[in-house]
């Protein structure tokens, strides 16, 4: 039995079938199990039917590398959204993300309003992921408080996972996690594991010694998310080695 494990639209895709289905099945030892880890971005070029269509991931990557034309294009599209116009659904995620990346506390309020008015779960998840892209500390702090107080339990990991790719958010994430850990630990175990998996590699780049020491002590005191913590610490170690050798 082979399970294809990957992320799509910057979040885990169909992961529940593995974690809640196969791995918890009483008779899962009756078959050999393999995890096929797709360690690459899903691009549109694998399917020729998508040739020439707007590419959400390419726009986002270009903005993150400070490409001026891509940034201007996405920012203009975001302003159109704010004025009530529609944006092509294939680029909605990147446009929302760029809006947050360039935005402030007013942008945060607009995105929260958009979340509440979302017509589908997918659109709601797109907005929640965008909240992780803020560069302004005040907006990041509001986002993390919003995760605790307002985001539905099943979606609490989405803004935090998005922040995991946002180096600006590292210190804010760490202060939030360590300061409110008792509340965060009450999340569903699977959601808590996703939070931890985002926190360790992202914050550990900025504070490797502090993060490693904290979680080593944490594992000595509790068995919560132990496997995920160990894997995430290993990922952090690899990331730090790669930065050293770059």
PDB file of C-alpha atoms in Angstrom:
ATOM      1  CA  UNK A   1       0.000   0.000   0.000  1.00  0.00           C
ATOM      2  CA  UNK A   2       1.526   3.328  -1.092  1.00  0.00           C
ATOM      3  CA  UNK A   3       0.210   6.666   0.141  1.00  0.00           C
ATOM      4  CA  UNK A   4       1.040   9.779  -1.916  1.00  0.00           C
ATOM      5  CA  UNK A   5       1.852  12.444   0.711  1.00  0.00           C
ATOM      6  CA  UNK A   6       2.197  16.068  -0.353  1.00  0.00           C
ATOM      7  CA  UNK A   7       1.111  19.638   0.176  1.00  0.00           C
ATOM      8  CA  UNK A   8      -1.149  21.522  -2.214  1.00  0.00           C
ATOM      9  CA  UNK A   9      -1.884  25.252  -2.158  1.00  0.00           C
ATOM     10  CA  UNK A  10       0.696  25.588   0.665  1.00  0.00           C
ATOM     11  CA  UNK A  11      -1.132  23.212   3.020  1.00  0.00           C
ATOM     12  CA  UNK A  12      -1.362  19.428   3.603  1.00  0.00           C
ATOM     13  CA  UNK A  13      -3.699  17.701   1.147  1.00  0.00           C
ATOM     14  CA  UNK A  14      -5.782  14.603   2.037  1.00  0.00           C
ATOM     15  CA  UNK A  15      -3.542  14.064   5.050  1.00  0.00           C
ATOM     16  CA  UNK A  16      -6.475  12.980   7.203  1.00  0.00           C
ATOM     17  CA  UNK A  17      -6.869   9.781   5.185  1.00  0.00           C
ATOM     18  CA  UNK A  18      -3.389   8.777   6.338  1.00  0.00           C
ATOM     19  CA  UNK A  19      -3.381  10.032   9.937  1.00  0.00           C
ATOM     20  CA  UNK A  20      -6.970   9.244  10.870  1.00  0.00           C
ATOM     21  CA  UNK A  21      -7.566   6.346   8.516  1.00  0.00           C
ATOM     22  CA  UNK A  22      -4.769   3.947   7.734  1.00  0.00           C
ATOM     23  CA  UNK A  23      -2.444   4.694  10.661  1.00  0.00           C
ATOM     24  CA  UNK A  24      -5.234   4.212  13.185  1.00  0.00           C
ATOM     25  CA  UNK A  25      -6.686   1.088  11.582  1.00  0.00           C
ATOM     26  CA  UNK A  26      -6.413  -1.943  13.867  1.00  0.00           C
ATOM     27  CA  UNK A  27      -5.413  -4.248  11.004  1.00  0.00           C
ATOM     28  CA  UNK A  28      -2.930  -1.987   9.227  1.00  0.00           C
ATOM     29  CA  UNK A  29      -0.179  -4.508   9.899  1.00  0.00           C
ATOM     30  CA  UNK A  30      -1.675  -6.832   7.293  1.00  0.00           C
ATOM     31  CA  UNK A  31      -0.159  -4.891   4.402  1.00  0.00           C
ATOM     32  CA  UNK A  32       3.246  -3.371   3.713  1.00  0.00           C
ATOM     33  CA  UNK A  33       3.082   0.395   3.863  1.00  0.00           C
ATOM     34  CA  UNK A  34       5.124   3.013   2.020  1.00  0.00           C
ATOM     35  CA  UNK A  35       4.945   6.790   2.154  1.00  0.00           C
ATOM     36  CA  UNK A  36       5.637   8.422  -1.204  1.00  0.00           C
ATOM     37  CA  UNK A  37       6.817  11.894  -0.285  1.00  0.00           C
ATOM     38  CA  UNK A  38       6.398  14.329  -3.181  1.00  0.00           C
ATOM     39  CA  UNK A  39       9.175  16.753  -2.248  1.00  0.00           C
ATOM     40  CA  UNK A  40       8.509  19.321  -4.950  1.00  0.00           C
ATOM     41  CA  UNK A  41       6.129  22.146  -5.737  1.00  0.00           C
ATOM     42  CA  UNK A  42       3.012  21.362  -7.743  1.00  0.00           C
ATOM     43  CA  UNK A  43       3.382  23.406 -10.894  1.00  0.00           C
ATOM     44  CA  UNK A  44       0.976  23.758 -13.780  1.00  0.00           C
ATOM     45  CA  UNK A  45       3.427  22.695 -16.468  1.00  0.00           C
ATOM     46  CA  UNK A  46       2.906  18.969 -15.896  1.00  0.00           C
ATOM     47  CA  UNK A  47      -0.491  19.245 -17.638  1.00  0.00           C
ATOM     48  CA  UNK A  48      -0.395  20.830 -21.083  1.00  0.00           C
ATOM     49  CA  UNK A  49      -4.064  21.792 -20.734  1.00  0.00           C
ATOM     50  CA  UNK A  50      -2.905  24.435 -18.228  1.00  0.00           C
ATOM     51  CA  UNK A  51      -0.306  25.987 -20.531  1.00  0.00           C
ATOM     52  CA  UNK A  52      -0.614  29.753 -20.612  1.00  0.00           C
ATOM     53  CA  UNK A  53      -2.911  30.008 -17.588  1.00  0.00           C
ATOM     54  CA  UNK A  54      -2.036  32.304 -14.671  1.00  0.00           C
ATOM     55  CA  UNK A  55       0.229  30.419 -12.277  1.00  0.00           C
ATOM     56  CA  UNK A  56      -0.540  31.109  -8.649  1.00  0.00           C
ATOM     57  CA  UNK A  57       2.715  29.695  -7.264  1.00  0.00           C
ATOM     58  CA  UNK A  58       4.929  31.503  -9.784  1.00  0.00           C
ATOM     59  CA  UNK A  59       3.345  34.850  -8.865  1.00  0.00           C
ATOM     60  CA  UNK A  60       3.863  34.226  -5.157  1.00  0.00           C
ATOM     61  CA  UNK A  61       7.473  33.083  -5.608  1.00  0.00           C
ATOM     62  CA  UNK A  62       8.251  36.104  -7.791  1.00  0.00           C
ATOM     63  CA  UNK A  63       6.878  38.506  -5.180  1.00  0.00           C
ATOM     64  CA  UNK A  64       8.868  36.794  -2.425  1.00  0.00           C
ATOM     65  CA  UNK A  65      12.001  37.405  -4.533  1.00  0.00           C
ATOM     66  CA  UNK A  66      11.020  41.073  -4.892  1.00  0.00           C
ATOM     67  CA  UNK A  67      10.183  40.961  -8.607  1.00  0.00           C
ATOM     68  CA  UNK A  68       8.661  44.420  -9.209  1.00  0.00           C
ATOM     69  CA  UNK A  69       6.300  43.517 -12.073  1.00  0.00           C
ATOM     70  CA  UNK A  70       4.819  40.553 -10.218  1.00  0.00           C
ATOM     71  CA  UNK A  71       4.423  42.619  -7.053  1.00  0.00           C
ATOM     72  CA  UNK A  72       2.715  45.448  -8.914  1.00  0.00           C
ATOM     73  CA  UNK A  73       0.402  43.011 -10.715  1.00  0.00           C
ATOM     74  CA  UNK A  74      -0.634  41.184  -7.526  1.00  0.00           C
ATOM     75  CA  UNK A  75      -1.061  44.418  -5.568  1.00  0.00           C
ATOM     76  CA  UNK A  76      -3.316  45.821  -8.299  1.00  0.00           C
ATOM     77  CA  UNK A  77      -5.382  42.647  -8.291  1.00  0.00           C
ATOM     78  CA  UNK A  78      -5.733  42.845  -4.514  1.00  0.00           C
ATOM     79  CA  UNK A  79      -6.982  46.435  -4.738  1.00  0.00           C
ATOM     80  CA  UNK A  80      -9.541  45.233  -7.265  1.00  0.00           C
ATOM     81  CA  UNK A  81     -10.701  42.621  -4.754  1.00  0.00           C
ATOM     82  CA  UNK A  82     -11.051  45.263  -2.068  1.00  0.00           C
ATOM     83  CA  UNK A  83     -13.176  47.402  -4.383  1.00  0.00           C
ATOM     84  CA  UNK A  84     -15.546  44.496  -5.050  1.00  0.00           C
ATOM     85  CA  UNK A  85     -14.183  43.148  -8.326  1.00  0.00           C
ATOM     86  CA  UNK A  86     -13.450  39.484  -8.989  1.00  0.00           C
ATOM     87  CA  UNK A  87     -10.022  37.907  -9.419  1.00  0.00           C
ATOM     88  CA  UNK A  88      -9.308  34.799 -11.466  1.00  0.00           C
ATOM     89  CA  UNK A  89      -9.615  31.872  -9.015  1.00  0.00           C
ATOM     90  CA  UNK A  90      -6.327  30.375 -10.228  1.00  0.00           C
ATOM     91  CA  UNK A  91      -4.421  33.314  -8.748  1.00  0.00           C
ATOM     92  CA  UNK A  92      -6.653  34.167  -5.793  1.00  0.00           C
ATOM     93  CA  UNK A  93      -4.346  32.590  -3.212  1.00  0.00           C
ATOM     94  CA  UNK A  94      -1.260  34.503  -4.333  1.00  0.00           C
ATOM     95  CA  UNK A  95      -3.190  37.766  -4.657  1.00  0.00           C
ATOM     96  CA  UNK A  96      -4.557  37.398  -1.116  1.00  0.00           C
ATOM     97  CA  UNK A  97      -1.098  36.516   0.171  1.00  0.00           C
ATOM     98  CA  UNK A  98       0.527  39.505  -1.488  1.00  0.00           C
ATOM     99  CA  UNK A  99      -2.213  41.768  -0.153  1.00  0.00           C
ATOM    100  CA  UNK A 100      -1.319  40.663   3.372  1.00  0.00           C
ATOM    101  CA  UNK A 101       2.413  40.816   2.703  1.00  0.00           C
ATOM    102  CA  UNK A 102       2.141  44.470   1.674  1.00  0.00           C
ATOM    103  CA  UNK A 103      -0.679  45.288   4.060  1.00  0.00           C
ATOM    104  CA  UNK A 104      -1.256  46.625   7.564  1.00  0.00           C
ATOM    105  CA  UNK A 105      -3.834  46.421  10.356  1.00  0.00           C
ATOM    106  CA  UNK A 106      -6.564  47.737   8.039  1.00  0.00           C
ATOM    107  CA  UNK A 107      -5.757  44.940   5.607  1.00  0.00           C
ATOM    108  CA  UNK A 108      -6.092  42.483   8.480  1.00  0.00           C
ATOM    109  CA  UNK A 109      -9.583  43.776   9.268  1.00  0.00           C
ATOM    110  CA  UNK A 110     -10.583  43.507   5.605  1.00  0.00           C
ATOM    111  CA  UNK A 111      -9.333  39.927   5.390  1.00  0.00           C
ATOM    112  CA  UNK A 112     -11.210  38.976   8.567  1.00  0.00           C
ATOM    113  CA  UNK A 113     -14.382  40.430   7.078  1.00  0.00           C
ATOM    114  CA  UNK A 114     -13.691  38.460   3.887  1.00  0.00           C
ATOM    115  CA  UNK A 115     -13.300  35.291   5.952  1.00  0.00           C
ATOM    116  CA  UNK A 116     -16.686  35.791   7.554  1.00  0.00           C
ATOM    117  CA  UNK A 117     -18.334  36.422   4.181  1.00  0.00           C
ATOM    118  CA  UNK A 118     -16.602  33.541   2.369  1.00  0.00           C
ATOM    119  CA  UNK A 119     -19.026  31.501   0.291  1.00  0.00           C
ATOM    120  CA  UNK A 120     -17.034  28.269   0.497  1.00  0.00           C
ATOM    121  CA  UNK A 121     -14.658  26.451   2.822  1.00  0.00           C
ATOM    122  CA  UNK A 122     -11.926  26.677   0.187  1.00  0.00           C
ATOM    123  CA  UNK A 123     -12.178  30.468  -0.006  1.00  0.00           C
ATOM    124  CA  UNK A 124     -12.113  30.649   3.797  1.00  0.00           C
ATOM    125  CA  UNK A 125      -8.921  28.579   3.864  1.00  0.00           C
ATOM    126  CA  UNK A 126      -7.356  30.795   1.197  1.00  0.00           C
ATOM    127  CA  UNK A 127      -7.945  33.892   3.334  1.00  0.00           C
ATOM    128  CA  UNK A 128      -6.694  32.163   6.482  1.00  0.00           C
ATOM    129  CA  UNK A 129      -3.479  31.200   4.690  1.00  0.00           C
ATOM    130  CA  UNK A 130      -3.044  34.795   3.525  1.00  0.00           C
ATOM    131  CA  UNK A 131      -3.116  35.985   7.140  1.00  0.00           C
ATOM    132  CA  UNK A 132       0.230  34.263   7.675  1.00  0.00           C
ATOM    133  CA  UNK A 133       1.953  36.526   5.164  1.00  0.00           C
ATOM    134  CA  UNK A 134       1.914  39.839   7.037  1.00  0.00           C
ATOM    135  CA  UNK A 135       5.211  41.639   7.541  1.00  0.00           C
ATOM    136  CA  UNK A 136       3.802  44.078  10.115  1.00  0.00           C
ATOM    137  CA  UNK A 137       4.245  42.746  13.658  1.00  0.00           C
ATOM    138  CA  UNK A 138       0.948  44.213  14.879  1.00  0.00           C
ATOM    139  CA  UNK A 139      -0.945  42.389  12.120  1.00  0.00           C
ATOM    140  CA  UNK A 140       0.912  39.150  12.888  1.00  0.00           C
ATOM    141  CA  UNK A 141       0.019  39.445  16.575  1.00  0.00           C
ATOM    142  CA  UNK A 142      -3.630  40.052  15.692  1.00  0.00           C
ATOM    143  CA  UNK A 143      -3.589  37.028  13.415  1.00  0.00           C
ATOM    144  CA  UNK A 144      -2.238  34.739  16.128  1.00  0.00           C
ATOM    145  CA  UNK A 145      -4.783  36.011  18.638  1.00  0.00           C
ATOM    146  CA  UNK A 146      -7.478  35.453  16.019  1.00  0.00           C
ATOM    147  CA  UNK A 147      -6.278  31.846  15.644  1.00  0.00           C
ATOM    148  CA  UNK A 148      -6.838  31.245  19.352  1.00  0.00           C
ATOM    149  CA  UNK A 149     -10.116  33.093  19.696  1.00  0.00           C
ATOM    150  CA  UNK A 150     -12.047  32.857  16.432  1.00  0.00           C
ATOM    151  CA  UNK A 151     -10.699  30.371  13.879  1.00  0.00           C
ATOM    152  CA  UNK A 152     -12.643  27.070  13.808  1.00  0.00           C
ATOM    153  CA  UNK A 153     -10.668  24.209  15.408  1.00  0.00           C
ATOM    154  CA  UNK A 154     -10.189  22.344  12.113  1.00  0.00           C
ATOM    155  CA  UNK A 155      -8.506  25.383  10.514  1.00  0.00           C
ATOM    156  CA  UNK A 156      -6.386  26.768  13.335  1.00  0.00           C
ATOM    157  CA  UNK A 157      -3.160  25.436  11.837  1.00  0.00           C
ATOM    158  CA  UNK A 158      -3.577  27.183   8.467  1.00  0.00           C
ATOM    159  CA  UNK A 159      -2.399  30.741   9.327  1.00  0.00           C
ATOM    160  CA  UNK A 160       0.400  29.330  11.522  1.00  0.00           C
ATOM    161  CA  UNK A 161       1.604  26.975   8.787  1.00  0.00           C
ATOM    162  CA  UNK A 162       1.672  29.940   6.399  1.00  0.00           C
ATOM    163  CA  UNK A 163       3.729  31.918   8.904  1.00  0.00           C
ATOM    164  CA  UNK A 164       6.199  29.049   8.892  1.00  0.00           C
ATOM    165  CA  UNK A 165       7.361  30.276   5.489  1.00  0.00           C
ATOM    166  CA  UNK A 166       7.487  33.898   6.661  1.00  0.00           C
ATOM    167  CA  UNK A 167      10.840  34.687   8.300  1.00  0.00           C
ATOM    168  CA  UNK A 168       9.532  38.036   9.513  1.00  0.00           C
ATOM    169  CA  UNK A 169       7.059  36.184  11.719  1.00  0.00           C
ATOM    170  CA  UNK A 170       9.573  33.931  13.492  1.00  0.00           C
ATOM    171  CA  UNK A 171      10.033  35.889  16.726  1.00  0.00           C
ATOM    172  CA  UNK A 172       6.330  36.722  16.961  1.00  0.00           C
ATOM    173  CA  UNK A 173       5.404  33.051  16.482  1.00  0.00           C
ATOM    174  CA  UNK A 174       7.828  31.945  19.171  1.00  0.00           C
ATOM    175  CA  UNK A 175       6.579  34.479  21.723  1.00  0.00           C
ATOM    176  CA  UNK A 176       2.989  33.454  20.943  1.00  0.00           C
ATOM    177  CA  UNK A 177       3.675  29.734  21.270  1.00  0.00           C
ATOM    178  CA  UNK A 178       5.706  29.902  24.479  1.00  0.00           C
ATOM    179  CA  UNK A 179       3.440  32.531  26.046  1.00  0.00           C
ATOM    180  CA  UNK A 180       0.146  30.751  25.335  1.00  0.00           C
ATOM    181  CA  UNK A 181       1.221  27.133  25.164  1.00  0.00           C
ATOM    182  CA  UNK A 182      -1.389  25.938  27.648  1.00  0.00           C
ATOM    183  CA  UNK A 183      -4.168  27.158  25.341  1.00  0.00           C
ATOM    184  CA  UNK A 184      -2.476  25.833  22.206  1.00  0.00           C
ATOM    185  CA  UNK A 185      -1.976  22.385  23.733  1.00  0.00           C
ATOM    186  CA  UNK A 186      -5.773  22.077  24.003  1.00  0.00           C
ATOM    187  CA  UNK A 187      -6.111  21.977  20.204  1.00  0.00           C
ATOM    188  CA  UNK A 188      -7.020  18.649  18.616  1.00  0.00           C
ATOM    189  CA  UNK A 189      -3.822  16.496  18.684  1.00  0.00           C
ATOM    190  CA  UNK A 190      -3.522  16.459  14.895  1.00  0.00           C
ATOM    191  CA  UNK A 191      -3.930  20.245  14.694  1.00  0.00           C
ATOM    192  CA  UNK A 192      -1.455  20.735  17.540  1.00  0.00           C
ATOM    193  CA  UNK A 193       1.080  18.587  15.690  1.00  0.00           C
ATOM    194  CA  UNK A 194       0.734  20.776  12.610  1.00  0.00           C
ATOM    195  CA  UNK A 195       1.274  23.889  14.729  1.00  0.00           C
ATOM    196  CA  UNK A 196       4.443  22.401  16.216  1.00  0.00           C
ATOM    197  CA  UNK A 197       5.658  21.273  12.782  1.00  0.00           C
ATOM    198  CA  UNK A 198       5.415  24.889  11.602  1.00  0.00           C
ATOM    199  CA  UNK A 199       6.825  26.488  14.757  1.00  0.00           C
ATOM    200  CA  UNK A 200      10.074  24.520  15.154  1.00  0.00           C
ATOM    201  CA  UNK A 201      11.727  24.938  11.720  1.00  0.00           C
ATOM    202  CA  UNK A 202      10.558  28.548  11.343  1.00  0.00           C
ATOM    203  CA  UNK A 203      11.501  29.896  14.766  1.00  0.00           C
ATOM    204  CA  UNK A 204      14.553  27.662  15.143  1.00  0.00           C
ATOM    205  CA  UNK A 205      16.290  29.413  12.255  1.00  0.00           C
ATOM    206  CA  UNK A 206      16.309  32.599  14.337  1.00  0.00           C
ATOM    207  CA  UNK A 207      16.818  31.027  17.779  1.00  0.00           C
ATOM    208  CA  UNK A 208      18.254  27.529  17.232  1.00  0.00           C
ATOM    209  CA  UNK A 209      19.715  26.974  20.697  1.00  0.00           C
ATOM    210  CA  UNK A 210      16.665  28.268  22.547  1.00  0.00           C
ATOM    211  CA  UNK A 211      14.180  26.305  20.432  1.00  0.00           C
ATOM    212  CA  UNK A 212      16.139  23.045  20.620  1.00  0.00           C
ATOM    213  CA  UNK A 213      16.602  23.326  24.390  1.00  0.00           C
ATOM    214  CA  UNK A 214      12.940  24.174  24.929  1.00  0.00           C
ATOM    215  CA  UNK A 215      11.627  21.161  23.040  1.00  0.00           C
ATOM    216  CA  UNK A 216      14.167  18.745  24.476  1.00  0.00           C
ATOM    217  CA  UNK A 217      12.942  19.759  27.927  1.00  0.00           C
ATOM    218  CA  UNK A 218       9.335  19.633  26.682  1.00  0.00           C
ATOM    219  CA  UNK A 219       9.725  16.029  25.495  1.00  0.00           C
ATOM    220  CA  UNK A 220      11.190  15.078  28.882  1.00  0.00           C
ATOM    221  CA  UNK A 221       8.048  16.384  30.576  1.00  0.00           C
ATOM    222  CA  UNK A 222       5.296  15.215  28.229  1.00  0.00           C
ATOM    223  CA  UNK A 223       4.650  12.856  25.339  1.00  0.00           C
ATOM    224  CA  UNK A 224       2.544  15.351  23.382  1.00  0.00           C
ATOM    225  CA  UNK A 225       3.468  15.375  19.668  1.00  0.00           C
ATOM    226  CA  UNK A 226       6.737  13.593  20.436  1.00  0.00           C
ATOM    227  CA  UNK A 227       7.262  12.075  16.985  1.00  0.00           C
ATOM    228  CA  UNK A 228       6.452  15.340  15.236  1.00  0.00           C
ATOM    229  CA  UNK A 229       8.790  17.278  17.533  1.00  0.00           C
ATOM    230  CA  UNK A 230      11.666  14.891  16.820  1.00  0.00           C
ATOM    231  CA  UNK A 231      11.092  15.047  13.061  1.00  0.00           C
ATOM    232  CA  UNK A 232      10.786  18.837  13.142  1.00  0.00           C
ATOM    233  CA  UNK A 233      13.999  19.199  15.158  1.00  0.00           C
ATOM    234  CA  UNK A 234      15.725  17.012  12.574  1.00  0.00           C
ATOM    235  CA  UNK A 235      14.347  19.233   9.810  1.00  0.00           C
ATOM    236  CA  UNK A 236      15.642  22.289  11.673  1.00  0.00           C
ATOM    237  CA  UNK A 237      19.071  20.677  11.979  1.00  0.00           C
ATOM    238  CA  UNK A 238      19.175  20.027   8.221  1.00  0.00           C
ATOM    239  CA  UNK A 239      18.019  23.582   7.447  1.00  0.00           C
ATOM    240  CA  UNK A 240      20.726  25.040   9.680  1.00  0.00           C
ATOM    241  CA  UNK A 241      23.396  22.874   8.029  1.00  0.00           C
ATOM    242  CA  UNK A 242      22.224  23.974   4.585  1.00  0.00           C
ATOM    243  CA  UNK A 243      22.420  27.635   5.598  1.00  0.00           C
ATOM    244  CA  UNK A 244      25.920  27.072   6.952  1.00  0.00           C
ATOM    245  CA  UNK A 245      27.083  25.497   3.712  1.00  0.00           C
ATOM    246  CA  UNK A 246      25.326  27.925   1.398  1.00  0.00           C
TER     247      UNK A 246
END
